[in-house]
mmCIF file of C-alpha atoms in Angstrom:
data_model
loop_
_atom_site.group_PDB
_atom_site.id
_atom_site.type_symbol
_atom_site.label_atom_id
_atom_site.label_comp_id
_atom_site.label_asym_id
_atom_site.label_seq_id
_atom_site.Cartn_x
_atom_site.Cartn_y
_atom_site.Cartn_z
ATOM 1 C CA MET U 210 19.885 -22.874 24.892
ATOM 2 C CA THR U 211 19.486 -19.611 23.002
ATOM 3 C CA MET U 212 22.729 -18.393 21.462
ATOM 4 C CA GLN U 213 24.188 -15.004 22.197
ATOM 5 C CA TYR U 214 23.407 -12.439 19.530
ATOM 6 C CA GLY U 215 25.813 -12.664 16.611
ATOM 7 C CA GLN U 216 27.114 -16.142 17.515
ATOM 8 C CA SER U 217 27.344 -18.347 14.431
ATOM 9 C CA GLN U 218 25.962 -21.864 14.118
ATOM 10 C CA GLN U 219 28.542 -24.646 14.103
ATOM 11 C CA SER U 220 28.477 -28.272 13.068
ATOM 12 C CA ALA U 221 29.592 -31.090 15.327
ATOM 13 C CA GLY U 222 33.043 -30.832 13.785
ATOM 14 C CA GLY U 223 33.396 -27.205 14.790
ATOM 15 C CA GLY U 224 32.842 -25.611 11.387
ATOM 16 C CA VAL U 225 29.893 -24.065 9.605
ATOM 17 C CA PRO U 226 27.316 -26.833 8.968
ATOM 18 C CA SER U 227 26.643 -28.047 5.450
ATOM 19 C CA GLU U 228 23.231 -27.389 3.941
ATOM 20 C CA ALA U 229 22.196 -30.987 4.587
ATOM 21 C CA GLU U 230 23.374 -30.824 8.202
ATOM 22 C CA GLY U 231 21.660 -27.503 8.762
ATOM 23 C CA ARG U 232 18.334 -28.566 7.307
ATOM 24 C CA SER U 233 18.454 -31.805 9.276
ATOM 25 C CA ARG U 234 19.222 -30.010 12.534
ATOM 26 C CA VAL U 235 16.421 -27.491 12.021
ATOM 27 C CA GLY U 236 13.926 -30.193 11.077
ATOM 28 C CA ALA U 237 14.877 -32.316 14.073
ATOM 29 C CA ALA U 238 14.594 -29.361 16.453
ATOM 30 C CA LEU U 239 11.120 -28.402 15.244
ATOM 31 C CA ALA U 240 9.941 -32.020 15.258
ATOM 32 C CA ALA U 241 11.187 -32.425 18.834
ATOM 33 C CA ALA U 242 9.404 -29.224 19.847
ATOM 34 C CA ALA U 243 6.138 -30.473 18.347
ATOM 35 C CA ARG U 244 6.425 -33.832 20.100
ATOM 36 C CA GLY U 245 7.339 -32.197 23.382
ATOM 37 C CA ALA U 246 4.343 -29.864 23.336
ATOM 38 C CA GLY U 247 2.055 -32.664 24.490
ATOM 39 C CA ASP U 248 -1.219 -30.896 23.791
ATOM 40 C CA PRO U 249 -1.651 -30.362 20.017
ATOM 41 C CA TRP U 250 -3.048 -26.884 20.679
ATOM 42 C CA ARG U 251 0.327 -25.911 22.151
ATOM 43 C CA VAL U 252 2.308 -27.040 19.123
ATOM 44 C CA PRO U 253 2.315 -23.706 17.218
ATOM 45 C CA ASP U 254 3.753 -21.724 20.144
ATOM 46 C CA ALA U 255 6.229 -24.545 20.828
ATOM 47 C CA LEU U 256 7.440 -24.263 17.232
ATOM 48 C CA CYS U 257 7.942 -20.521 17.644
ATOM 49 C CA ARG U 258 9.960 -21.057 20.815
ATOM 50 C CA ALA U 259 12.068 -23.619 18.947
ATOM 51 C CA CYS U 260 12.825 -20.962 16.327
ATOM 52 C CA VAL U 261 14.173 -18.742 19.092
ATOM 53 C CA ARG U 262 16.449 -21.528 20.326
ATOM 54 C CA LEU U 263 17.798 -22.050 16.815
ATOM 55 C CA LEU U 264 18.603 -18.397 16.169
ATOM 56 C CA PRO U 265 20.223 -15.456 18.005
ATOM 57 C CA VAL U 266 16.887 -13.677 18.426
ATOM 58 C CA THR U 267 14.727 -12.675 21.375
ATOM 59 C CA GLY U 268 11.360 -13.822 20.049
ATOM 60 C CA ALA U 269 9.438 -15.102 17.044
ATOM 61 C CA SER U 270 5.922 -15.208 15.635
ATOM 62 C CA VAL U 271 4.151 -16.561 12.569
ATOM 63 C CA SER U 272 1.354 -14.631 10.877
ATOM 64 C CA LEU U 273 -0.955 -15.996 8.188
ATOM 65 C CA SER U 274 -2.194 -13.844 5.333
ATOM 66 C CA GLY U 275 -5.793 -14.055 4.209
ATOM 67 C CA GLY U 276 -5.886 -11.577 1.349
ATOM 68 C CA ARG U 277 -7.225 -8.029 1.236
ATOM 69 C CA GLY U 278 -4.666 -7.060 3.865
ATOM 70 C CA ILE U 279 -6.182 -9.356 6.486
ATOM 71 C CA ARG U 280 -3.779 -11.344 8.657
ATOM 72 C CA VAL U 281 -3.952 -13.471 11.779
ATOM 73 C CA THR U 282 -1.247 -14.444 14.264
ATOM 74 C CA TRP U 283 -0.775 -18.231 14.209
ATOM 75 C CA CYS U 284 1.782 -18.492 16.985
ATOM 76 C CA ALA U 285 4.205 -16.444 19.076
ATOM 77 C CA SER U 286 7.071 -17.327 21.389
ATOM 78 C CA ASP U 287 6.236 -14.586 23.883
ATOM 79 C CA GLN U 288 3.929 -11.661 24.543
ATOM 80 C CA VAL U 289 6.161 -9.068 22.880
ATOM 81 C CA ALA U 290 6.367 -11.154 19.697
ATOM 82 C CA ALA U 291 2.570 -11.433 19.659
ATOM 83 C CA ARG U 292 2.129 -7.701 20.220
ATOM 84 C CA LEU U 293 4.598 -6.861 17.439
ATOM 85 C CA ALA U 294 2.640 -9.043 15.018
ATOM 86 C CA GLU U 295 -0.635 -7.370 15.970
ATOM 87 C CA LEU U 296 1.009 -3.936 15.825
ATOM 88 C CA GLN U 297 2.057 -4.368 12.195
ATOM 89 C CA TYR U 298 -1.434 -5.488 11.299
ATOM 90 C CA THR U 299 -3.030 -2.617 13.211
ATOM 91 C CA VAL U 300 -0.921 0.209 11.762
ATOM 92 C CA GLY U 301 -0.746 -1.366 8.298
ATOM 93 C CA GLU U 302 3.020 -1.090 7.950
ATOM 94 C CA GLY U 303 6.213 -2.816 9.008
ATOM 95 C CA PRO U 304 8.666 -5.471 7.803
ATOM 96 C CA CYS U 305 5.937 -8.143 7.807
ATOM 97 C CA GLN U 306 3.679 -6.203 5.440
ATOM 98 C CA THR U 307 6.610 -5.284 3.202
ATOM 99 C CA ALA U 308 7.763 -8.925 3.074
ATOM 100 C CA LEU U 309 4.264 -9.995 2.025
ATOM 101 C CA ASP U 310 4.078 -7.276 -0.624
ATOM 102 C CA GLN U 311 7.514 -8.041 -2.057
ATOM 103 C CA GLY U 312 7.537 -11.803 -1.525
ATOM 104 C CA ALA U 313 11.071 -11.537 -0.147
ATOM 105 C CA PRO U 314 12.764 -11.312 3.278
ATOM 106 C CA VAL U 315 12.840 -7.849 4.830
ATOM 107 C CA PHE U 316 15.282 -6.907 7.580
ATOM 108 C CA ALA U 317 15.057 -3.955 9.948
ATOM 109 C CA ALA U 318 18.374 -4.091 11.788
ATOM 110 C CA ASP U 319 17.916 -0.853 13.749
ATOM 111 C CA LEU U 320 14.363 0.326 14.360
ATOM 112 C CA ALA U 321 15.655 3.454 16.082
ATOM 113 C CA GLY U 322 17.860 4.325 13.110
ATOM 114 C CA ARG U 323 16.961 6.737 10.340
ATOM 115 C CA ARG U 324 16.563 4.137 7.594
ATOM 116 C CA ASP U 325 13.964 2.045 9.410
ATOM 117 C CA THR U 326 12.103 4.961 10.964
ATOM 118 C CA CYS U 327 11.734 6.494 7.494
ATOM 119 C CA ARG U 328 10.401 3.245 6.035
ATOM 120 C CA TRP U 329 7.898 2.517 8.819
ATOM 121 C CA PRO U 330 7.611 5.620 11.047
ATOM 122 C CA VAL U 331 4.635 4.528 13.154
ATOM 123 C CA PHE U 332 5.614 0.883 13.481
ATOM 124 C CA ALA U 333 9.251 1.647 14.298
ATOM 125 C CA HIS U 334 8.311 4.091 17.060
ATOM 126 C CA GLU U 335 5.775 1.737 18.642
ATOM 127 C CA ALA U 336 7.989 -1.350 18.283
ATOM 128 C CA VAL U 337 10.882 0.315 20.082
ATOM 129 C CA GLY U 338 8.444 1.160 22.863
ATOM 130 C CA LEU U 339 7.623 -2.546 23.153
ATOM 131 C CA GLY U 340 11.299 -3.407 23.535
ATOM 132 C CA ALA U 341 12.190 -4.454 19.986
ATOM 133 C CA ALA U 342 15.356 -3.027 18.451
ATOM 134 C CA ALA U 343 15.462 -5.129 15.274
ATOM 135 C CA VAL U 344 12.887 -7.151 13.317
ATOM 136 C CA PHE U 345 13.428 -9.671 10.526
ATOM 137 C CA SER U 346 10.474 -10.872 8.425
ATOM 138 C CA LEU U 347 10.646 -13.849 6.076
ATOM 139 C CA PRO U 348 7.685 -14.759 3.839
ATOM 140 C CA LEU U 349 6.305 -18.284 4.135
ATOM 141 C CA GLY U 350 5.084 -20.126 1.064
ATOM 142 C CA VAL U 351 6.052 -21.884 -2.129
ATOM 143 C CA THR U 352 6.279 -20.924 -5.815
ATOM 144 C CA GLY U 353 6.383 -17.231 -4.974
ATOM 145 C CA ILE U 354 3.013 -17.173 -3.200
ATOM 146 C CA ALA U 355 3.290 -15.875 0.369
ATOM 147 C CA ILE U 356 0.827 -17.441 2.801
ATOM 148 C CA GLY U 357 2.260 -15.617 5.785
ATOM 149 C CA THR U 358 5.480 -14.543 7.458
ATOM 150 C CA LEU U 359 7.964 -15.727 10.039
ATOM 151 C CA ASP U 360 8.793 -12.645 12.108
ATOM 152 C CA LEU U 361 11.837 -12.516 14.380
ATOM 153 C CA TYR U 362 12.743 -9.733 16.782
ATOM 154 C CA CYS U 363 15.800 -8.821 18.846
ATOM 155 C CA ASP U 364 16.018 -6.586 21.891
ATOM 156 C CA ARG U 365 19.160 -4.937 20.561
ATOM 157 C CA PRO U 366 20.061 -3.683 17.083
ATOM 158 C CA GLY U 367 22.190 -5.559 14.601
ATOM 159 C CA ALA U 368 21.951 -7.643 11.447
ATOM 160 C CA LEU U 369 21.911 -11.421 11.259
ATOM 161 C CA SER U 370 25.254 -12.949 10.337
ATOM 162 C CA GLU U 371 25.449 -14.926 7.107
ATOM 163 C CA PRO U 372 25.344 -18.325 8.885
ATOM 164 C CA ASP U 373 22.399 -17.197 11.008
ATOM 165 C CA LEU U 374 20.563 -15.897 7.958
ATOM 166 C CA ARG U 375 21.066 -19.269 6.306
ATOM 167 C CA THR U 376 19.593 -20.952 9.381
ATOM 168 C CA ALA U 377 16.659 -18.522 9.354
ATOM 169 C CA LEU U 378 15.908 -19.511 5.755
ATOM 170 C CA TRP U 379 15.937 -23.187 6.733
ATOM 171 C CA VAL U 380 13.598 -22.428 9.614
ATOM 172 C CA ARG U 381 11.303 -20.586 7.216
ATOM 173 C CA GLU U 382 11.161 -23.627 4.942
ATOM 174 C CA ALA U 383 10.377 -25.936 7.854
ATOM 175 C CA MET U 384 7.610 -23.642 9.113
ATOM 176 C CA THR U 385 6.163 -23.451 5.603
ATOM 177 C CA ASP U 386 6.037 -27.249 5.532
ATOM 178 C CA ALA U 387 4.209 -27.272 8.865
ATOM 179 C CA LEU U 388 1.581 -24.934 7.447
ATOM 180 C CA THR U 389 1.156 -26.432 3.976
ATOM 181 C CA GLU U 390 1.255 -30.148 4.711
ATOM 182 C CA LEU U 391 -1.126 -30.019 7.696
ATOM 183 C CA ARG U 392 -1.110 -33.757 8.051
ATOM 184 C CA PRO U 393 -1.198 -35.336 11.529
ATOM 185 C CA ARG U 394 1.735 -37.599 12.247
ATOM 186 C CA GLU U 395 -0.312 -39.449 14.862
ATOM 187 C CA GLU U 396 -3.995 -40.336 14.792
ATOM 188 C CA ASP U 397 -4.861 -38.190 17.790
ATOM 189 C CA TRP U 398 -3.127 -35.071 16.475
ATOM 190 C CA ASP U 399 -5.505 -32.838 14.552
ATOM 191 C CA THR U 400 -2.906 -30.546 12.982
ATOM 192 C CA THR U 401 -5.502 -28.910 10.749
ATOM 193 C CA SER U 402 -7.004 -27.358 13.874
ATOM 194 C CA TRP U 403 -3.785 -25.358 14.428
ATOM 195 C CA VAL U 404 -4.733 -23.101 11.537
ATOM 196 C CA SER U 405 -8.499 -23.424 11.917
ATOM 197 C CA ALA U 406 -8.406 -22.015 15.441
ATOM 198 C CA SER U 407 -6.423 -18.994 14.308
ATOM 199 C CA GLN U 408 -8.848 -18.371 11.455
ATOM 200 C CA ALA U 409 -11.543 -17.376 13.971
ATOM 201 C CA ASP U 410 -9.980 -13.916 14.371
ATOM 202 C CA HIS U 411 -9.486 -13.721 10.599
ATOM 203 C CA THR U 412 -13.185 -14.407 9.994
ATOM 204 C CA GLU U 413 -14.260 -11.790 12.532
ATOM 205 C CA VAL U 414 -12.168 -9.134 10.810
ATOM 206 C CA GLN U 415 -13.609 -10.066 7.415
ATOM 207 C CA GLN U 416 -17.133 -9.865 8.819
ATOM 208 C CA ALA U 417 -16.442 -6.475 10.411
ATOM 209 C CA VAL U 418 -15.006 -5.186 7.128
ATOM 210 C CA GLY U 419 -18.126 -6.380 5.329
ATOM 211 C CA MET U 420 -20.388 -4.667 7.864
ATOM 212 C CA LEU U 421 -18.595 -1.336 7.416
ATOM 213 C CA MET U 422 -18.705 -1.674 3.631
ATOM 214 C CA VAL U 423 -22.484 -2.027 3.692
ATOM 215 C CA GLN U 424 -23.359 0.442 6.441
ATOM 216 C CA LEU U 425 -20.832 3.170 5.602
ATOM 217 C CA ASP U 426 -20.622 2.643 1.820
ATOM 218 C CA LEU U 427 -16.883 1.914 1.835
ATOM 219 C CA ASP U 428 -14.692 -0.277 -0.325
ATOM 220 C CA PRO U 429 -12.758 -3.129 1.398
ATOM 221 C CA GLU U 430 -9.533 -1.151 1.772
ATOM 222 C CA GLN U 431 -11.313 1.872 3.223
ATOM 223 C CA ALA U 432 -13.224 -0.303 5.686
ATOM 224 C CA LEU U 433 -10.084 -2.060 6.885
ATOM 225 C CA ASP U 434 -8.229 1.261 7.157
ATOM 226 C CA ARG U 435 -11.095 2.625 9.267
ATOM 227 C CA ILE U 436 -10.848 -0.347 11.639
ATOM 228 C CA ARG U 437 -7.073 -0.051 11.839
ATOM 229 C CA ALA U 438 -7.177 3.665 12.601
ATOM 230 C CA ARG U 439 -9.728 3.289 15.394
ATOM 231 C CA ALA U 440 -7.922 0.272 16.851
ATOM 232 C CA PHE U 441 -4.643 2.182 16.970
ATOM 233 C CA ALA U 442 -6.286 5.268 18.481
ATOM 234 C CA GLU U 443 -7.907 3.185 21.218
ATOM 235 C CA GLY U 444 -4.866 1.021 21.914
ATOM 236 C CA ARG U 445 -6.671 -2.112 20.746
ATOM 237 C CA THR U 446 -5.737 -4.790 18.236
ATOM 238 C CA VAL U 447 -7.599 -5.043 14.942
ATOM 239 C CA SER U 448 -9.134 -8.330 16.074
ATOM 240 C CA GLN U 449 -10.392 -6.773 19.307
ATOM 241 C CA LEU U 450 -12.001 -3.870 17.495
ATOM 242 C CA ALA U 451 -13.542 -6.201 14.903
ATOM 243 C CA ARG U 452 -15.268 -8.105 17.699
ATOM 244 C CA ARG U 453 -16.610 -4.829 19.086
ATOM 245 C CA VAL U 454 -17.923 -3.803 15.674
ATOM 246 C CA LEU U 455 -19.721 -7.129 15.317
ATOM 247 C CA ALA U 456 -21.213 -6.868 18.796
ATOM 248 C CA CYS U 457 -22.153 -3.181 18.863
ATOM 249 C CA GLY U 458 -22.297 -2.001 15.256
ATOM 250 C CA PRO U 459 -19.758 0.104 13.331
ATOM 251 C CA GLY U 460 -19.798 3.481 15.094
ATOM 252 C CA LEU U 461 -16.603 4.363 13.200
ATOM 253 C CA ARG U 462 -17.733 7.344 11.173
#
């Protein structure tokens, strides 16, 4: 059951769980979610939904970073979470991008407030329109290298409490393990395909960027910015516009 916003995690004894208890509980919850998914292709989204059950948040998503500003959504707990992930990629700003740039967690506790609207004016405005009031982004990876982000959103403003933040960090570690180990626990579970399937969109964006670079004489950043701008203007995602570019040619002068 999802906790009410602001409710702290408790151990079986009624107090705040120890680090060992917390890590164990998070690991067990994610493992149970993976086993309960049945179909391996449903495991990523099941893991995101498990994150929501562990934390006082409305939704969660995981995005993978592929360099040169290119990202792909690996999983999402719900449609709003998926749209928020795509939105940050499309407009090129938001807590997710900042977390990747800084290699540290970034928290937007009130997207309608002055501080967050000044940091990410376009993202904040659009995110509020989608129903998000707060977004928390935590980079995934080891040794300071971010391979993606765990993005959490709430439908009302407010910061995570200290116990909930601690849990979020444990969840981040567990999700990083799921992405970096990529080893099937059972013979019929091809966990590598979880990431491989998501890379299809990533590859299409890279190909579209390359096409614009050649045909319009742009550098990689300019080409990606051109795709982002047109996608936002047309109400499409970057991945959707990349597929159109590949099918019909650039047409983005």
